Amino acid sequence: MDYYIGVDLGGTNIVVGLVSKEYKIVDRCSCSTNLPRSAKEIVDDIARLIQQLLIKQKISIDQIKSIGVGVPGTANKETGIVEYANNLGFYDVDFISLLKEHFDTKICFDNDGNAAAWGEYLAGCARGYHSLVAVTIGTGVGGGIIINDEIYTGSNYAAAEIGHHVICMDGIPCNCGRKGCFEAYASATALTTQMKAAMELDKKSYLWDLCDGNLEKVEGKILFEAVLKEDKTATLVLDKFIQYLSVGIANMINIFQPDILCIGGGISKSGHLFIEPLIECVNQQVYTRNSSKQTKIVIATLDNDAGIIGAAHLK
Ligand SMILES: [Zn+2]
């Protein structure tokens, strides 16, 4: 039987999955990325994890149709070079060649946001659709765009940095050097900052109980717990966050008008608490608010598996 290997190379962990041709993850293993490290050390770890999986599953490398890697940066598919990955400290890393030293197999890579979008397109919420914008809310805001059943990479493989379009001119400074980026308002990191600021203004908020009075312990998860308890401050923070999110999403829809737009990442686990108000908010803003056909907005279904499945089945 033929298998595929999908690698999710993140700033925190490296996850390697053995994936079937039906897009199922058969087995997986992982290790810490352990930054800062050289590209060679990281690729050696990827190779070690792949070997480990093959031995465990008693599969020979000949049964692997291809190995695909989702990289958090600009992956030039013509040259095989990762031109830039800020989290990994990669500048012009000859990534495919490094991995080829270990395996004489077809090896592909792409930006991790693109790989995750491809996974949702092949096997998740966007299965059967032809165009997709995938928004991933994590430390930053990542994205992947599928147009006419193909990943849209742009002319230089750097497209879909949707976290870095400005939703508020002269707004909050972003890591990229601009001010007011979508990511500075609608990432999980931004949400935590918004929660802390609101908590300082309401010392009686239930959020304080949920973090044991320690601001260091504030994370998105507790916001949703507090909202369920009808905490006023938590509800206000979530409402505002939904508004920020809606501006960026409405912009994406106005530009691409995809069949479907999905929202993934950690906070999507509480998606049922915000998807309806978010859709309502977006619908008030999109140019096509009166059109009979609208982009469907959904919570992504594959979670972190999207990146592994998508990477495994990259073309
Ligand atoms: Zn930015």
Coordinates of N, CA, C and O in Angstrom, one line a residue, residues 44-192:
D44 N 17.7 17.0 10.2 CA 18.1 15.7 10.7 C 17.1 15.1 11.6 O 16.8 13.9 11.6
D45 N 16.5 16.0 12.5 CA 15.4 15.5 13.4 C 14.2 15.1 12.6 O 13.5 14.1 12.9
I46 N 13.8 15.8 11.5 CA 12.7 15.4 10.7 C 13.0 14.0 10.1 O 12.1 13.1 10.2
A47 N 14.2 13.8 9.6 CA 14.5 12.5 9.0 C 14.5 11.4 10.0 O 14.0 10.3 9.8
R48 N 14.9 11.7 11.2 CA 14.9 10.7 12.3 C 13.5 10.3 12.7 O 13.2 9.2 12.8
L49 N 12.6 11.3 12.7 CA 11.2 11.1 13.1 C 10.5 10.2 12.0 O 9.7 9.3 12.2
I50 N 10.9 10.5 10.7 CA 10.3 9.8 9.6 C 10.7 8.3 9.7 O 9.9 7.4 9.6
Q51 N 12.1 8.1 9.9 CA 12.6 6.7 10.0 C 11.9 6.0 11.2 O 11.5 4.8 11.0
Q52 N 11.7 6.7 12.3 CA 11.1 6.1 13.5 C 9.7 5.6 13.1 O 9.3 4.5 13.5
L53 N 8.9 6.4 12.4 CA 7.6 6.0 12.0 C 7.6 4.8 11.1 O 6.7 3.9 11.2
L54 N 8.5 4.8 10.1 CA 8.6 3.7 9.1 C 8.9 2.4 9.8 O 8.2 1.4 9.6
I55 N 9.8 2.5 10.8 CA 10.2 1.3 11.5 C 9.0 0.8 12.4 O 8.6 -0.4 12.3
K56 N 8.4 1.7 13.1 CA 7.2 1.4 13.9 C 6.1 0.7 13.1 O 5.5 -0.2 13.6
Q57 N 5.8 1.3 11.9 CA 4.7 0.8 11.1 C 5.2 -0.3 10.1 O 4.4 -0.8 9.3
K58 N 6.4 -0.7 10.2 CA 7.0 -1.8 9.3 C 6.7 -1.4 7.9 O 6.2 -2.2 7.1
I59 N 7.0 -0.2 7.5 CA 6.8 0.3 6.1 C 8.2 0.6 5.5 O 9.0 1.2 6.2
S60 N 8.4 0.2 4.3 CA 9.7 0.6 3.7 C 9.6 2.0 3.0 O 8.4 2.4 2.6
I61 N 10.7 2.6 2.8 CA 10.6 4.0 2.2 C 10.1 3.9 0.7 O 9.5 4.8 0.2
D62 N 10.2 2.7 0.1 CA 9.6 2.6 -1.3 C 8.1 2.7 -1.3 O 7.5 3.0 -2.3
Q63 N 7.5 2.5 -0.2 CA 6.0 2.6 -0.1 C 5.6 4.0 0.1 O 4.4 4.3 0.1
I64 N 6.6 4.9 0.3 CA 6.2 6.3 0.5 C 6.2 7.1 -0.8 O 7.3 7.2 -1.5
K65 N 5.0 7.5 -1.2 CA 4.9 8.2 -2.5 C 5.6 9.6 -2.5 O 6.2 10.0 -3.5
S66 N 5.4 10.3 -1.4 CA 6.1 11.6 -1.3 C 6.1 12.0 0.2 O 5.4 11.6 1.0
I67 N 7.1 12.9 0.4 CA 7.3 13.5 1.7 C 7.0 15.0 1.5 O 7.5 15.6 0.6
G68 N 6.1 15.6 2.3 CA 5.8 17.0 2.2 C 6.0 17.7 3.5 O 5.7 17.2 4.6
V69 N 6.5 18.9 3.5 CA 6.7 19.7 4.7 C 6.0 21.0 4.6 O 6.1 21.8 3.6
G70 N 5.3 21.4 5.7 CA 4.7 22.7 5.9 C 5.7 23.5 6.7 O 6.1 23.2 7.8
V71 N 6.2 24.6 6.1 CA 7.2 25.5 6.7 C 6.7 26.8 7.1 O 6.0 27.4 6.3
P72 N 7.0 27.3 8.3 CA 6.4 28.6 8.6 C 7.2 29.8 8.0 O 7.9 30.5 8.7
G73 N 7.1 29.9 6.7 CA 7.9 30.9 6.0 C 7.7 30.9 4.5 O 6.7 30.2 4.0
T74 N 8.6 31.5 3.8 CA 8.4 31.5 2.3 C 9.2 30.4 1.7 O 10.4 30.3 1.8
A75 N 8.4 29.5 1.1 CA 9.0 28.2 0.5 C 9.0 28.3 -1.0 O 7.9 28.2 -1.6
N76 N 10.1 28.6 -1.6 CA 10.2 28.7 -3.0 C 10.2 27.4 -3.7 O 11.2 26.6 -3.6
K77 N 9.1 27.0 -4.3 CA 9.0 25.7 -4.9 C 9.8 25.4 -6.1 O 10.1 24.3 -6.5
E78 N 10.3 26.5 -6.8 CA 11.1 26.3 -7.9 C 12.6 26.0 -7.5 O 13.2 25.1 -8.1
T79 N 13.1 26.6 -6.5 CA 14.4 26.4 -6.1 C 14.6 25.4 -4.9 O 15.7 24.9 -4.7
G80 N 13.5 25.1 -4.2 CA 13.6 24.3 -3.0 C 14.2 25.0 -1.8 O 14.6 24.3 -0.8
I81 N 14.3 26.3 -1.9 CA 14.9 27.1 -0.8 C 13.8 27.7 0.1 O 12.8 28.3 -0.4
V82 N 14.0 27.6 1.4 CA 13.2 28.4 2.3 C 13.9 29.8 2.4 O 14.9 29.9 2.9
E83 N 13.2 30.8 1.8 CA 13.9 32.1 1.6 C 13.9 32.8 3.0 O 14.9 33.5 3.3
Y84 N 12.8 32.6 3.7 CA 12.8 33.3 5.0 C 11.7 32.7 5.9 O 10.6 32.4 5.5
A85 N 12.1 32.4 7.1 CA 11.2 31.9 8.1 C 11.6 32.5 9.4 O 12.5 32.0 10.1
N86 N 10.9 33.6 9.8 CA 11.4 34.4 11.0 C 11.4 33.6 12.3 O 12.4 33.7 13.0
N87 N 10.4 32.7 12.5 CA 10.4 31.9 13.7 C 11.5 30.9 13.9 O 12.0 30.6 14.9
L88 N 12.0 30.4 12.7 CA 13.0 29.4 12.7 C 14.4 30.0 12.6 O 15.4 29.3 12.7
G89 N 14.4 31.3 12.2 CA 15.7 32.0 11.9 C 16.3 31.5 10.6 O 17.5 31.4 10.5
F90 N 15.5 31.1 9.7 CA 16.0 30.6 8.4 C 16.1 31.7 7.4 O 15.1 32.5 7.2
Y91 N 17.2 31.9 6.8 CA 17.4 32.8 5.6 C 18.0 32.0 4.5 O 19.1 31.4 4.7
D92 N 17.4 31.9 3.4 CA 17.9 31.1 2.2 C 18.5 29.8 2.6 O 19.6 29.5 2.3
V93 N 17.6 28.9 3.2 CA 18.0 27.6 3.5 C 17.7 26.6 2.4 O 16.5 26.6 2.0
D94 N 18.7 25.9 2.0 CA 18.5 24.9 0.9 C 17.8 23.7 1.4 O 18.3 22.6 1.5
F95 N 16.5 23.8 1.8 CA 15.8 22.9 2.6 C 15.6 21.5 1.9 O 15.9 20.5 2.5
I96 N 15.1 21.6 0.6 CA 14.8 20.3 -0.1 C 16.1 19.5 -0.2 O 16.1 18.3 0.0
S97 N 17.2 20.2 -0.6 CA 18.5 19.4 -0.7 C 18.9 18.8 0.6 O 19.4 17.6 0.6
L98 N 18.7 19.5 1.7 CA 19.1 18.9 3.0 C 18.3 17.6 3.3 O 18.8 16.7 3.8
L99 N 17.0 17.7 2.9 CA 16.1 16.5 3.2 C 16.4 15.4 2.2 O 16.4 14.2 2.5
K100 N 16.8 15.8 1.0 CA 17.2 14.8 -0.1 C 18.4 14.0 0.3 O 18.6 12.9 -0.2
E101 N 19.2 14.5 1.2 CA 20.4 13.8 1.7 C 20.0 12.6 2.5 O 20.8 11.6 2.6
H102 N 18.8 12.6 3.0 CA 18.3 11.4 3.8 C 17.4 10.5 3.0 O 17.3 9.3 3.2
F103 N 16.6 11.0 2.0 CA 15.6 10.2 1.3 C 15.7 10.5 -0.2 O 15.7 11.6 -0.6
D104 N 15.7 9.4 -1.0 CA 15.6 9.5 -2.4 C 14.2 9.3 -2.8 O 13.8 8.3 -3.5
T105 N 13.3 10.2 -2.4 CA 11.9 10.2 -2.7 C 11.4 11.5 -3.1 O 12.2 12.5 -3.0
K106 N 10.3 11.6 -3.7 CA 9.7 12.9 -4.1 C 9.5 13.7 -2.8 O 8.9 13.2 -1.8
I107 N 10.1 14.9 -2.7 CA 10.0 15.8 -1.6 C 9.4 17.1 -2.0 O 9.9 17.7 -2.9
C108 N 8.3 17.5 -1.3 CA 7.7 18.8 -1.6 C 7.7 19.7 -0.3 O 7.7 19.1 0.8
F109 N 7.5 20.9 -0.5 CA 7.2 21.8 0.7 C 6.3 23.0 0.3 O 6.1 23.2 -0.9
D110 N 5.8 23.6 1.3 CA 5.0 24.8 1.1 C 4.9 25.5 2.4 O 5.2 25.0 3.4
N111 N 4.4 26.7 2.3 CA 4.2 27.5 3.5 C 3.2 26.7 4.4 O 2.2 26.1 3.9
D112 N 3.3 26.8 5.7 CA 2.4 26.0 6.6 C 1.0 26.4 6.5 O 0.1 25.5 6.6
G113 N 0.7 27.7 6.3 CA -0.7 28.1 6.1 C -1.3 27.5 4.8 O -2.5 27.1 4.8
N114 N -0.5 27.5 3.8 CA -1.0 26.9 2.5 C -1.2 25.4 2.7 O -2.2 24.9 2.2
A115 N -0.3 24.7 3.4 CA -0.5 23.3 3.6 C -1.8 23.0 4.4 O -2.5 22.1 4.1
A116 N -2.0 23.8 5.4 CA -3.2 23.6 6.3 C -4.5 23.9 5.4 O -5.5 23.1 5.5
A117 N -4.4 24.9 4.6 CA -5.6 25.2 3.7 C -5.8 24.0 2.7 O -6.9 23.6 2.5
W118 N -4.7 23.5 2.2 CA -4.8 22.3 1.3 C -5.4 21.1 2.0 O -6.2 20.4 1.4
G119 N -5.0 20.9 3.3 CA -5.6 19.8 4.0 C -7.1 20.0 4.2 O -7.9 19.0 4.0
E120 N -7.5 21.2 4.5 CA -9.0 21.4 4.7 C -9.7 21.2 3.4 O -10.8 20.8 3.3
Y121 N -9.0 21.6 2.3 CA -9.6 21.5 1.0 C -9.7 20.0 0.6 O -10.8 19.6 0.0
L122 N -8.7 19.3 0.9 CA -8.7 17.8 0.4 C -9.6 17.0 1.3 O -10.4 16.1 0.8
A123 N -9.6 17.3 2.6 CA -10.2 16.3 3.5 C -11.0 16.9 4.7 O -11.6 16.2 5.5
G124 N -11.1 18.2 4.7 CA -11.8 18.8 5.8 C -13.0 19.6 5.4 O -13.8 19.2 4.5
C125 N -13.2 20.8 6.0 CA -14.4 21.5 5.8 C -14.7 22.0 4.4 O -15.8 22.3 4.0
A126 N -13.6 22.1 3.6 CA -13.7 22.6 2.2 C -13.7 21.6 1.2 O -13.6 21.9 0.0
R127 N -13.9 20.3 1.6 CA -13.9 19.2 0.6 C -15.1 19.4 -0.3 O -16.2 19.7 0.1
G128 N -14.8 19.3 -1.6 CA -15.9 19.5 -2.6 C -16.1 20.9 -3.1 O -16.8 21.2 -4.1
Y129 N -15.4 21.9 -2.5 CA -15.4 23.3 -2.9 C -14.2 23.6 -3.8 O -13.2 22.8 -3.8
H130 N -14.3 24.6 -4.6 CA -13.2 24.9 -5.5 C -12.3 26.1 -5.0 O -11.2 26.3 -5.5
S131 N -12.9 26.9 -4.2 CA -12.1 28.1 -3.7 C -12.3 28.2 -2.2 O -13.4 28.1 -1.7
L132 N -11.2 28.5 -1.5 CA -11.2 28.6 0.0 C -10.2 29.7 0.4 O -9.1 29.8 -0.1
V133 N -10.6 30.4 1.5 CA -9.6 31.2 2.2 C -9.6 30.6 3.6 O -10.7 30.5 4.3
A134 N -8.5 30.1 4.1 CA -8.3 29.5 5.4 C -7.6 30.5 6.3 O -6.5 31.0 6.0
V135 N -8.2 30.8 7.4 CA -7.7 31.8 8.4 C -7.3 31.0 9.6 O -8.1 30.3 10.2
T136 N -6.0 31.0 10.0 CA -5.6 30.3 11.2 C -5.2 31.3 12.3 O -4.3 32.1 12.2
I137 N -6.0 31.2 13.4 CA -5.7 32.2 14.5 C -4.9 31.5 15.6 O -5.3 30.5 16.3
G138 N -3.6 31.9 15.7 CA -2.7 31.4 16.7 C -1.9 32.5 17.2 O -2.4 33.6 17.5
T139 N -0.6 32.2 17.5 CA 0.3 33.3 17.9 C 0.2 34.5 17.0 O 0.1 35.6 17.5
G140 N 0.1 34.2 15.7 CA -0.2 35.2 14.7 C -1.5 34.9 14.0 O -2.3 34.0 14.5
V141 N -1.7 35.5 12.9 CA -2.9 35.1 12.0 C -2.3 34.6 10.7 O -1.6 35.4 10.0
G142 N -2.5 33.3 10.5 CA -1.9 32.7 9.2 C -3.0 32.5 8.2 O -4.2 32.7 8.5
G143 N -2.6 32.2 7.0 CA -3.6 32.0 6.0 C -3.2 31.1 4.9 O -2.0 30.9 4.7
G144 N -4.2 30.7 4.1 CA -3.9 29.9 2.9 C -5.1 30.1 2.0 O -6.2 30.3 2.4
I145 N -4.8 30.2 0.7 CA -5.8 30.6 -0.3 C -5.8 29.5 -1.4 O -4.7 29.2 -2.0
I146 N -7.0 28.9 -1.6 CA -7.1 28.0 -2.8 C -8.0 28.7 -3.8 O -9.1 29.1 -3.4
I147 N -7.5 28.8 -5.0 CA -8.4 29.3 -6.1 C -8.4 28.3 -7.2 O -7.4 27.8 -7.6
N148 N -9.6 28.0 -7.7 CA -9.8 27.0 -8.8 C -9.0 25.7 -8.5 O -8.3 25.2 -9.4
D149 N -9.1 25.2 -7.3 CA -8.5 23.9 -6.9 C -7.0 23.9 -6.9 O -6.4 22.8 -6.9
E150 N -6.4 25.1 -6.8 CA -4.9 25.2 -6.7 C -4.6 26.1 -5.5 O -5.3 27.1 -5.3
I151 N -3.5 25.8 -4.9 CA -3.0 26.7 -3.9 C -2.5 28.0 -4.6 O -1.7 27.9 -5.5
Y152 N -2.9 29.2 -4.1 CA -2.5 30.4 -4.7 C -1.2 30.9 -3.9 O -1.3 31.2 -2.7
T153 N -0.1 30.8 -4.6 CA 1.2 31.1 -3.9 C 1.7 32.5 -4.2 O 2.7 33.0 -3.6
G154 N 1.1 33.2 -5.2 CA 1.6 34.5 -5.6 C 2.8 34.3 -6.5 O 3.2 33.1 -6.8
S155 N 3.4 35.4 -7.0 CA 4.5 35.3 -8.0 C 5.8 34.8 -7.4 O 6.7 34.3 -8.0
N156 N 5.8 34.9 -6.0 CA 7.1 34.7 -5.4 C 6.9 33.7 -4.1 O 7.7 33.7 -3.2
Y157 N 5.8 33.0 -4.1 CA 5.5 32.0 -3.0 C 5.3 32.7 -1.7 O 5.4 32.0 -0.7
A158 N 5.0 33.9 -1.7 CA 4.8 34.6 -0.4 C 3.4 35.1 -0.2 O 3.2 35.9 0.7
A159 N 2.5 34.6 -1.0 CA 1.1 35.1 -0.9 C 0.4 34.6 0.4 O 1.0 33.8 1.1
A160 N -0.7 35.1 0.6 CA -1.6 34.7 1.7 C -1.2 35.1 3.1 O -1.5 34.5 4.1
E161 N -0.3 36.1 3.2 CA 0.0 36.6 4.5 C -1.1 37.5 5.0 O -0.9 38.7 5.2
I162 N -2.2 36.9 5.2 CA -3.4 37.7 5.5 C -3.4 38.4 6.9 O -4.1 39.3 7.1
G163 N -2.5 37.9 7.8 CA -2.4 38.5 9.1 C -1.8 39.9 8.9 O -1.9 40.7 9.9
H164 N -1.2 40.2 7.8 CA -0.4 41.5 7.7 C -1.1 42.4 6.7 O -0.4 43.1 5.9
H165 N -2.4 42.4 6.7 CA -3.1 43.5 6.0 C -3.7 44.4 7.1 O -4.1 43.9 8.1
V166 N -3.6 45.7 6.8 CA -3.9 46.6 7.9 C -5.4 46.8 8.0 O -6.1 47.0 7.0
I167 N -5.9 46.7 9.2 CA -7.3 47.0 9.5 C -7.5 48.3 10.2 O -8.7 48.7 10.4
C168 N -6.4 48.9 10.7 CA -6.5 50.2 11.4 C -5.2 51.0 11.2 O -4.2 50.6 11.8
M169 N -5.3 51.9 10.3 CA -4.1 52.7 10.0 C -3.6 53.4 11.2 O -4.3 53.9 12.0
D170 N -2.2 53.4 11.4 CA -1.6 53.9 12.5 C -2.0 53.2 13.8 O -2.0 53.8 14.9
G171 N -2.4 52.0 13.7 CA -2.9 51.3 14.8 C -1.8 50.6 15.6 O -0.7 51.1 15.6
I172 N -2.1 49.5 16.3 CA -1.2 48.8 17.1 C 0.0 48.3 16.3 O -0.2 47.7 15.2
P173 N 1.3 48.5 16.8 CA 2.4 48.0 16.0 C 2.4 46.5 15.9 O 2.0 45.8 16.8
C174 N 2.9 46.0 14.7 CA 2.9 44.6 14.4 C 4.4 44.2 14.3 O 5.2 45.0 14.0
N175 N 4.6 42.8 14.5 CA 6.0 42.3 14.4 C 6.6 42.5 13.0 O 7.8 42.6 12.9
C176 N 5.7 42.7 12.0 CA 6.3 42.9 10.7 C 6.8 44.3 10.4 O 7.4 44.5 9.4
G177 N 6.5 45.2 11.3 CA 7.0 46.6 11.1 C 6.0 47.6 10.8 O 6.2 48.8 10.9
R178 N 4.8 47.1 10.4 CA 3.7 48.0 10.1 C 2.9 48.2 11.3 O 3.1 47.6 12.4
K179 N 1.9 49.1 11.2 CA 1.0 49.3 12.3 C -0.4 49.0 11.9 O -0.8 49.3 10.8
G180 N -1.2 48.4 12.9 CA -2.6 48.1 12.6 C -2.9 46.9 11.8 O -4.0 46.7 11.3
C181 N -1.9 45.9 11.7 CA -2.2 44.7 11.0 C -3.3 43.9 11.7 O -3.5 43.9 12.9
F182 N -4.0 43.1 10.8 CA -5.1 42.2 11.3 C -4.6 41.4 12.4 O -5.3 41.2 13.4
E183 N -3.4 40.9 12.3 CA -2.8 40.0 13.3 C -2.6 40.7 14.7 O -2.7 40.0 15.7
A184 N -2.4 42.0 14.7 CA -2.2 42.7 15.9 C -3.5 42.9 16.7 O -3.6 43.3 17.8
Y185 N -4.7 42.5 16.0 CA -6.0 42.7 16.6 C -6.7 41.3 16.8 O -7.5 41.2 17.7
A186 N -6.4 40.4 15.9 CA -7.3 39.2 15.8 C -6.5 37.9 16.0 O -7.0 36.8 15.8
S187 N -5.3 38.0 16.5 CA -4.5 36.7 16.9 C -4.9 36.3 18.3 O -5.5 37.1 19.0
A188 N -4.5 35.1 18.7 CA -4.7 34.7 20.0 C -3.9 35.5 21.0 O -4.3 35.8 22.1
T189 N -2.7 35.9 20.5 CA -1.8 36.8 21.3 C -2.5 38.1 21.6 O -2.5 38.6 22.7
A190 N -3.1 38.7 20.5 CA -3.8 40.0 20.7 C -5.0 39.8 21.6 O -5.3 40.7 22.5
L191 N -5.7 38.7 21.5 CA -6.9 38.4 22.4 C -6.4 38.4 23.8 O -7.1 39.1 24.7
T192 N -5.3 37.8 24.1 CA -4.8 37.7 25.5 C -4.5 39.2 26.0 O -4.9 39.5 27.1

